mmCIF file of C-alpha atoms in Angstrom:
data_model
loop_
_atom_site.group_PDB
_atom_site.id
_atom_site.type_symbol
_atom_site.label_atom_id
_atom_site.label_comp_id
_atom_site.label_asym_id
_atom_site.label_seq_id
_atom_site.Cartn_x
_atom_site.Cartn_y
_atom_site.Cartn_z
ATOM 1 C CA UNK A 7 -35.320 5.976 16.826
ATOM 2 C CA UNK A 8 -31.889 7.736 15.260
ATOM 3 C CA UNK A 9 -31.025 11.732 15.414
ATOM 4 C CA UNK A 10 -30.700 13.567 12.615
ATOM 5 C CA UNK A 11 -28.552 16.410 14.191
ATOM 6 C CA UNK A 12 -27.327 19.141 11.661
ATOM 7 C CA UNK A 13 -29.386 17.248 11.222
ATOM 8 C CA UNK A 14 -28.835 14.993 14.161
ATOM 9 C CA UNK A 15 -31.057 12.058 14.220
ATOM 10 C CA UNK A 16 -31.941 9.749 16.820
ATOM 11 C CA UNK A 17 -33.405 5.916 17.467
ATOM 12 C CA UNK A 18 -36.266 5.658 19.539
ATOM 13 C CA UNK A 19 -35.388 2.274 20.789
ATOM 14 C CA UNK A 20 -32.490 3.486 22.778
ATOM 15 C CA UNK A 21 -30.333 -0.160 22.529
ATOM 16 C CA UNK A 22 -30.407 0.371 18.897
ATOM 17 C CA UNK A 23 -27.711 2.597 17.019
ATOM 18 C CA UNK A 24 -27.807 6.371 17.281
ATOM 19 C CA UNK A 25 -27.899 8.306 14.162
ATOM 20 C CA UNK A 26 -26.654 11.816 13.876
ATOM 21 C CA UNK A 27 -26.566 13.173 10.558
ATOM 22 C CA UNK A 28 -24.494 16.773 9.864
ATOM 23 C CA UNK A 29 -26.861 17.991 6.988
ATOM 24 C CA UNK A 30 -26.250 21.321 5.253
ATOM 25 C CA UNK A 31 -28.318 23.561 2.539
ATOM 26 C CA UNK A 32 -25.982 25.668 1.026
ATOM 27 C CA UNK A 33 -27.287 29.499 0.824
ATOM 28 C CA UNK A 34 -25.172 30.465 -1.871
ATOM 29 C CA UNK A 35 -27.047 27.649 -3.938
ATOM 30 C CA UNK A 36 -30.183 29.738 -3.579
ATOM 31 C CA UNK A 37 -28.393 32.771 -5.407
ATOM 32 C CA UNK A 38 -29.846 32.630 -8.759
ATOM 33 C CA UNK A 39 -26.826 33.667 -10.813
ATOM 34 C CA UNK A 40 -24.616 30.594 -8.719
ATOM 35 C CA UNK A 41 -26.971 28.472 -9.731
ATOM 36 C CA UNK A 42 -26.893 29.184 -13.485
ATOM 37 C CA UNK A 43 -23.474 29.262 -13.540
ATOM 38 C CA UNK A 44 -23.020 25.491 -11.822
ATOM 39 C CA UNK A 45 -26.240 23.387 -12.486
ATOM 40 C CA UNK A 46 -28.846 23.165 -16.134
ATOM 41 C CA UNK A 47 -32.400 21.773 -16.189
ATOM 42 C CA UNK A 48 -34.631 20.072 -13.987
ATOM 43 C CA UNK A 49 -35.219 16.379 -14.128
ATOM 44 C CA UNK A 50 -36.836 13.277 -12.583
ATOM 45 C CA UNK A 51 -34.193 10.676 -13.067
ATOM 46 C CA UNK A 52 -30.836 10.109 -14.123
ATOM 47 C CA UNK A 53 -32.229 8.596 -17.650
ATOM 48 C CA UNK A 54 -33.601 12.101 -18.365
ATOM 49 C CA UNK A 55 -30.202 14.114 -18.411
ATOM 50 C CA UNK A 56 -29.232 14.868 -22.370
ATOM 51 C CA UNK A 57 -26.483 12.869 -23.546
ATOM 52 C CA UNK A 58 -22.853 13.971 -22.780
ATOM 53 C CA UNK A 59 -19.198 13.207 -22.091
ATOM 54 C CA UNK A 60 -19.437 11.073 -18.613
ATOM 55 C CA UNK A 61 -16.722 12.918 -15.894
ATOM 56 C CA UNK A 62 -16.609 10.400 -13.868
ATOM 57 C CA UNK A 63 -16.071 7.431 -16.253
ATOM 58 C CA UNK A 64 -13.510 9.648 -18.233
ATOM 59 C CA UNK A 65 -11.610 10.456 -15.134
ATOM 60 C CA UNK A 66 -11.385 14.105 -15.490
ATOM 61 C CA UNK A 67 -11.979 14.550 -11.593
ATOM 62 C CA UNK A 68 -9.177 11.822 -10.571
ATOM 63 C CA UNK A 69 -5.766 14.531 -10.927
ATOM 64 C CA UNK A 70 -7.423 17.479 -9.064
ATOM 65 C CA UNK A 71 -8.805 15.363 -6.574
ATOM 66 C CA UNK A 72 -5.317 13.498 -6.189
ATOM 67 C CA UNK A 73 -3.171 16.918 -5.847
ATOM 68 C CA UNK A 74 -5.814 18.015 -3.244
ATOM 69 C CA UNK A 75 -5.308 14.703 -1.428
ATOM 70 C CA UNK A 76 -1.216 15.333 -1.276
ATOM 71 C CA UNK A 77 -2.306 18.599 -0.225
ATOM 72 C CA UNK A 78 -4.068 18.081 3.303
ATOM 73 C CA UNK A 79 -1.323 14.895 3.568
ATOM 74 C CA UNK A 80 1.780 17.330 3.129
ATOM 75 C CA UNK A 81 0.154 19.952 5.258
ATOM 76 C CA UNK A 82 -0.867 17.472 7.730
ATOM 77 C CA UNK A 83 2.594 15.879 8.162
ATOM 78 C CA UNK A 84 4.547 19.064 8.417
ATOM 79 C CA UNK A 85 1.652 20.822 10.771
ATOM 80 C CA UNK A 86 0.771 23.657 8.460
ATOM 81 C CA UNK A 87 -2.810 25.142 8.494
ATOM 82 C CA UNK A 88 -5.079 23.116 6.258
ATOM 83 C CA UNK A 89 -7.038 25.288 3.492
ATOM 84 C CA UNK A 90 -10.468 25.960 4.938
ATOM 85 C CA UNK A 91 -12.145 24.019 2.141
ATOM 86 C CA UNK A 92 -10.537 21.027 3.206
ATOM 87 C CA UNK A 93 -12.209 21.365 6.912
ATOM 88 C CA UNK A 94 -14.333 19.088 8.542
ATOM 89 C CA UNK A 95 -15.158 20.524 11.519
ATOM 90 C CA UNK A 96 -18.623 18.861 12.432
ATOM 91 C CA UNK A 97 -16.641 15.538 12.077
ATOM 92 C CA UNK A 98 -14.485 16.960 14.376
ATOM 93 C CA UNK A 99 -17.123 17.521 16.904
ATOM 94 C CA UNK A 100 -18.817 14.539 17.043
ATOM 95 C CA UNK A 101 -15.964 12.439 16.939
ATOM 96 C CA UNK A 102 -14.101 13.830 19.673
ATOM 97 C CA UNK A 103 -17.217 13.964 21.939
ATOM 98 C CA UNK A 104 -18.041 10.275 21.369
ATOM 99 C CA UNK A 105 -14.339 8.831 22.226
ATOM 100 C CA UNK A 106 -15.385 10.442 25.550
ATOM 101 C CA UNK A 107 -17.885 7.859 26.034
ATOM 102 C CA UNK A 108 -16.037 5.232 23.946
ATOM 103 C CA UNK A 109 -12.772 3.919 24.258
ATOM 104 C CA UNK A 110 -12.519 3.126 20.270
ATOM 105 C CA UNK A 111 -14.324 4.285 17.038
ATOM 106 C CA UNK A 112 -15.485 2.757 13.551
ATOM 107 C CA UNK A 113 -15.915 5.227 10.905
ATOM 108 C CA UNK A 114 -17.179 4.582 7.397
ATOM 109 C CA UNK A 115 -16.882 7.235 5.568
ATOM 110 C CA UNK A 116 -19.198 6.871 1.834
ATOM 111 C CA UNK A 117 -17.894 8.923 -0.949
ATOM 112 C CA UNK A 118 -14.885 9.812 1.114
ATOM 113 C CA UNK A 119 -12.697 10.547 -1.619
ATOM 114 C CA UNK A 120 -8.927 10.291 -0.698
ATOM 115 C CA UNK A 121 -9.383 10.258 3.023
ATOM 116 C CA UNK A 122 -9.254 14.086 3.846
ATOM 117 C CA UNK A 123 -11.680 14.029 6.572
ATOM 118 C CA UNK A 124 -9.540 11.123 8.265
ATOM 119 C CA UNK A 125 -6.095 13.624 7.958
ATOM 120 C CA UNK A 126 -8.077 16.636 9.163
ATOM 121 C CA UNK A 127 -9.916 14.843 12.027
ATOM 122 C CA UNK A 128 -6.320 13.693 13.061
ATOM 123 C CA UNK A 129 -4.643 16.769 12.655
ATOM 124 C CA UNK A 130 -6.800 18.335 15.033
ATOM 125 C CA UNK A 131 -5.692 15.707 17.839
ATOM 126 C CA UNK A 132 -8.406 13.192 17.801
ATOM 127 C CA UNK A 133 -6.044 10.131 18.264
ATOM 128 C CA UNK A 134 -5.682 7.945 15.572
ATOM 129 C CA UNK A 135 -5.127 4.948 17.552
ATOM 130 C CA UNK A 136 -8.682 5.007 18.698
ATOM 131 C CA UNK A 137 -10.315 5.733 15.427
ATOM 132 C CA UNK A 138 -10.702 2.957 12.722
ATOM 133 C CA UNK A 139 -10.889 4.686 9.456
ATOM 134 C CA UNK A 140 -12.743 3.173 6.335
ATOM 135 C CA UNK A 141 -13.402 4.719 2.828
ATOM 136 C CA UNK A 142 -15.839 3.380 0.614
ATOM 137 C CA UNK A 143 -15.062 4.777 -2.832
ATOM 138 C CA UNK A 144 -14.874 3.885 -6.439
ATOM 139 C CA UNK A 145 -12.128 1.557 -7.787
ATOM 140 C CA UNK A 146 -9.843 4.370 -9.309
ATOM 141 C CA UNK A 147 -10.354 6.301 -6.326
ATOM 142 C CA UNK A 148 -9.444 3.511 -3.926
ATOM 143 C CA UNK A 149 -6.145 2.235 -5.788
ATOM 144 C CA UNK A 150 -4.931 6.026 -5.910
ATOM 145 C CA UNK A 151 -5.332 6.466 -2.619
ATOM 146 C CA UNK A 152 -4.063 3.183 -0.845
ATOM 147 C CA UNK A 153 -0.478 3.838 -1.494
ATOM 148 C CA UNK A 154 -0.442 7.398 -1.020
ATOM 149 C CA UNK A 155 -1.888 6.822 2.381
ATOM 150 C CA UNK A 156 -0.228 3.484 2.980
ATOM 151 C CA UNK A 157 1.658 4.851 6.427
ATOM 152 C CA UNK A 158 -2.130 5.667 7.839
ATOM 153 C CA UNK A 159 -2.545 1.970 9.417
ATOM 154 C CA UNK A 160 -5.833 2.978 10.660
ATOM 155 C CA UNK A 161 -7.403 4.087 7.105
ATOM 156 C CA UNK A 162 -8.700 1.504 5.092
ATOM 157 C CA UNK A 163 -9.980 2.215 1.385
ATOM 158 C CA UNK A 164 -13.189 -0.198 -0.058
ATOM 159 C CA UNK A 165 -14.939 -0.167 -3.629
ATOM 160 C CA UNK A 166 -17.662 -2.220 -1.710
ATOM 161 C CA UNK A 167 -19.212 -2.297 1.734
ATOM 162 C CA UNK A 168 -17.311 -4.887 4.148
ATOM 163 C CA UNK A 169 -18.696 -6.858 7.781
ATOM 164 C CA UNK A 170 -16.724 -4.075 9.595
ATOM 165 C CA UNK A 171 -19.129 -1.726 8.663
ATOM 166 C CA UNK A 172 -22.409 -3.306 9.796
ATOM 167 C CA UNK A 173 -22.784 -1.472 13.617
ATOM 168 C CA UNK A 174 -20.104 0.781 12.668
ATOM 169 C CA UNK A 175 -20.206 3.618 15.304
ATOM 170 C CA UNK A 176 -20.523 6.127 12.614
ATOM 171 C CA UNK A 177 -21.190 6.488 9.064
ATOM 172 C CA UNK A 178 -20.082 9.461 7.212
ATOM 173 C CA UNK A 179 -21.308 11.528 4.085
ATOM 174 C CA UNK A 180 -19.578 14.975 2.649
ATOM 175 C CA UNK A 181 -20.770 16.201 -0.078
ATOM 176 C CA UNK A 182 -21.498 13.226 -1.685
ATOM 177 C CA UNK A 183 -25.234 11.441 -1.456
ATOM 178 C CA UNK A 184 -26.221 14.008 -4.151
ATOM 179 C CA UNK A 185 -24.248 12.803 -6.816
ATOM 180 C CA UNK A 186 -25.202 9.200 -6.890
ATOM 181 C CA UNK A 187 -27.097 7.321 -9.482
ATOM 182 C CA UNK A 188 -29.959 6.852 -7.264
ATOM 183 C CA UNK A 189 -29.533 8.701 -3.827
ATOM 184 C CA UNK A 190 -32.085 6.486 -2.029
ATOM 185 C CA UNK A 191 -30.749 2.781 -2.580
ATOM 186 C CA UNK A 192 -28.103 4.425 -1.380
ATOM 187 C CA UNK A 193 -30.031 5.464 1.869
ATOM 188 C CA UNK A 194 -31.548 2.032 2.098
ATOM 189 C CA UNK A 195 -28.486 0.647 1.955
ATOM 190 C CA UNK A 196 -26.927 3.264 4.333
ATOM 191 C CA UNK A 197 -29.920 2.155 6.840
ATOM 192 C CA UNK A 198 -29.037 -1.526 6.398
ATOM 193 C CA UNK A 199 -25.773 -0.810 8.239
ATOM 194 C CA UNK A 200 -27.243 0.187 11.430
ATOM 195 C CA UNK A 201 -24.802 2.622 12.635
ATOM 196 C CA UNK A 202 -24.924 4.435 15.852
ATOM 197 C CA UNK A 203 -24.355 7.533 14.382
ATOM 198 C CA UNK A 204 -24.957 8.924 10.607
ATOM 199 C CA UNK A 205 -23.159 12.307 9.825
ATOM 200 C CA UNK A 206 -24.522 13.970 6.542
ATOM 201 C CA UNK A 207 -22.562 17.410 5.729
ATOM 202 C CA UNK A 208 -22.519 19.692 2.951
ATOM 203 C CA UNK A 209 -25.972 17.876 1.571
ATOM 204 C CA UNK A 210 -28.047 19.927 -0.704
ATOM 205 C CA UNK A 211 -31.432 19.025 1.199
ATOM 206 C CA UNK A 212 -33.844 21.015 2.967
ATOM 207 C CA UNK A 213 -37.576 22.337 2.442
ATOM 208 C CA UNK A 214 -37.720 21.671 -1.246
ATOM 209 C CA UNK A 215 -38.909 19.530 -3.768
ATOM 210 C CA UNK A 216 -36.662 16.340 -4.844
ATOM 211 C CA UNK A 217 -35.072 17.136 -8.526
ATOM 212 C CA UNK A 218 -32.390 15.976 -10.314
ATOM 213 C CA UNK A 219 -30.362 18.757 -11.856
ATOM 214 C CA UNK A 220 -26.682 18.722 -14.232
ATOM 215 C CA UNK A 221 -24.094 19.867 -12.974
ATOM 216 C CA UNK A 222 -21.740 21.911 -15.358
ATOM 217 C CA UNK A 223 -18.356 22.307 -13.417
ATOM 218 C CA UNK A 224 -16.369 20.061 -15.415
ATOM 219 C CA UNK A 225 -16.580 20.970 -18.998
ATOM 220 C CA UNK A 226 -18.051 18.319 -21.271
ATOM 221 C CA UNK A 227 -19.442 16.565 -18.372
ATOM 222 C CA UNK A 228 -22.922 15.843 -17.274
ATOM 223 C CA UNK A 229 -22.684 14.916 -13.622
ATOM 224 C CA UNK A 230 -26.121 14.320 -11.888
ATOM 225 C CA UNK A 231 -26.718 16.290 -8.959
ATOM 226 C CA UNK A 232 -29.897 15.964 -6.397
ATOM 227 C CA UNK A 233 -31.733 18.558 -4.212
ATOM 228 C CA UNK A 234 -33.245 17.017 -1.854
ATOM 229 C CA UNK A 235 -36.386 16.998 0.345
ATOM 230 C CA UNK A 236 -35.634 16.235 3.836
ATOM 231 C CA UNK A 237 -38.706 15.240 4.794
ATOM 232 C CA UNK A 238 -37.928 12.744 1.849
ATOM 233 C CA UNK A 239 -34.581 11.837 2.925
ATOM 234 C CA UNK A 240 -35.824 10.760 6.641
ATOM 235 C CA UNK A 241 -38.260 8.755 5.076
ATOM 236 C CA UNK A 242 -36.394 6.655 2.742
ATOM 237 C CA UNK A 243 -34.160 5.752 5.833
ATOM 238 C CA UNK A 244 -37.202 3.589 6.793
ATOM 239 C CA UNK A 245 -39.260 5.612 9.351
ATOM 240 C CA UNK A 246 -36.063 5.019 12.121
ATOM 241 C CA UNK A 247 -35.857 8.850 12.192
ATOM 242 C CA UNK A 248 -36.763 11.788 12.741
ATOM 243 C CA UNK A 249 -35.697 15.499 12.182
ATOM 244 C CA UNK A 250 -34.492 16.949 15.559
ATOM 245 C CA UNK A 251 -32.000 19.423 14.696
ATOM 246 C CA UNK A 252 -31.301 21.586 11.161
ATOM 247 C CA UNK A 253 -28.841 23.901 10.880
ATOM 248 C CA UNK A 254 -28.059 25.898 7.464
#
């Protein structure tokens, strides 16, 4: 059975793949006035959300999320501190404790954006020759990325999954499962992969009922955005896991 650490999971069967799964609830989502101010409505599914101006088909996201990538990279290659924002610290942990027991890692890293949590988890001296590095992503995402990060040999940007990540030694997730279509297809497939290890940080999940919300930080936009149950999420994995450690 796989760990859900932080949630840290963990296979029963002990010669299959550990999963260990950094899972966060954000308290300052539970402050009512936040809330108002970021997220409108409750709903069941993504077919439910009014009509609006799509942010992620219109691209609106693409230039912030490109400066903040040349951000971490400058500040990474010239050994300045790295805003804390930009941190990925339980990453950090995990990582460096498994290349004590392993001589190499495979990372896949869903919804990874422009590869900050690679340039972080290097810059804190996890060795980059040990660590193979790959982003799945959207297309626009991927293309933007690829030749900005082109001296990285060990990253590796992918609009769809590859064979390198079926046993990867750890899949990835920050801030991310919540905003797609249909968050548990996205677990199944997740599960498919057997990795040893599944790391999922900054997740809106805990003791609460599943509901799709909007999201109202980019103007004109409605982005989907799920709360989840994490008794919920466990069980879409396929019964492989249970809840071992939580951490807020």
């Amino acid at each position: 059975m796989r760990t859900l650490s932080y949630w840290e999971l963990m296979r029963g069967d002990k010669n299959l793949p550990v999963l260990q799964a950094g899972s966060v609830f954000f308290q300052m989502m539970l402050h009512r006035a936040f809330l108002r101010e970021n997220w409108s409505g409750i709903y069941k599914s993504v077919s439910e959300l009014p009509p609006a101006k799509e942010a992620f088909e219109r691209g609106k996201w693409l230039y912030p999320l490109y400066l903040s990538a040349k951000l971490v990279k400058n500040s990474v290659e010239k050994g300045k501190p790295i805003p804390e924002k930009y941190k990925h610290d339980f990453l950090v942990s995990i990582t460096q404790d498994l290349l004590k027991k392993n001589e190499s890692l495979r990372i896949v890293d869903l919804g990874g954006g422009m590869g900050g949590a690679y340039l972080y988890l290097v810059s804190t001296g996890s060795p980059a020759s040990k660590i193979r590095y790959f982003v799945m992503e959207v297309e626009a995402v991927s293309q933007l990325a690829s030749p900005l990060l082109a001296s990285h040999e060990n990253l590796s940007f992918h609009a769809a999954p590859i064979t390198e990540f079926q046993e990867a030694d750890m899949v990835y997730i920050s801030s991310a499962l919540q905003y797609f279509e249909d968050f548990r297809q996205t677990l199944r497939m997740i599960a498919g992969w057997k990795a040893r290890h599944l790391v999922m940080d900054r997740l809106a999940a805990g003791g609460i009922p599943t509901f799709l919300t909007r999201q109202k930080t980019i103007p004109g936009a409605s982005i989907p955005y799920w709360f989840i149950n994490r008794d919920e999420l466990i069980e879409v994995l396929g019964g492989e896991y249970t809840l071992e450690h939580e951490e807020d």
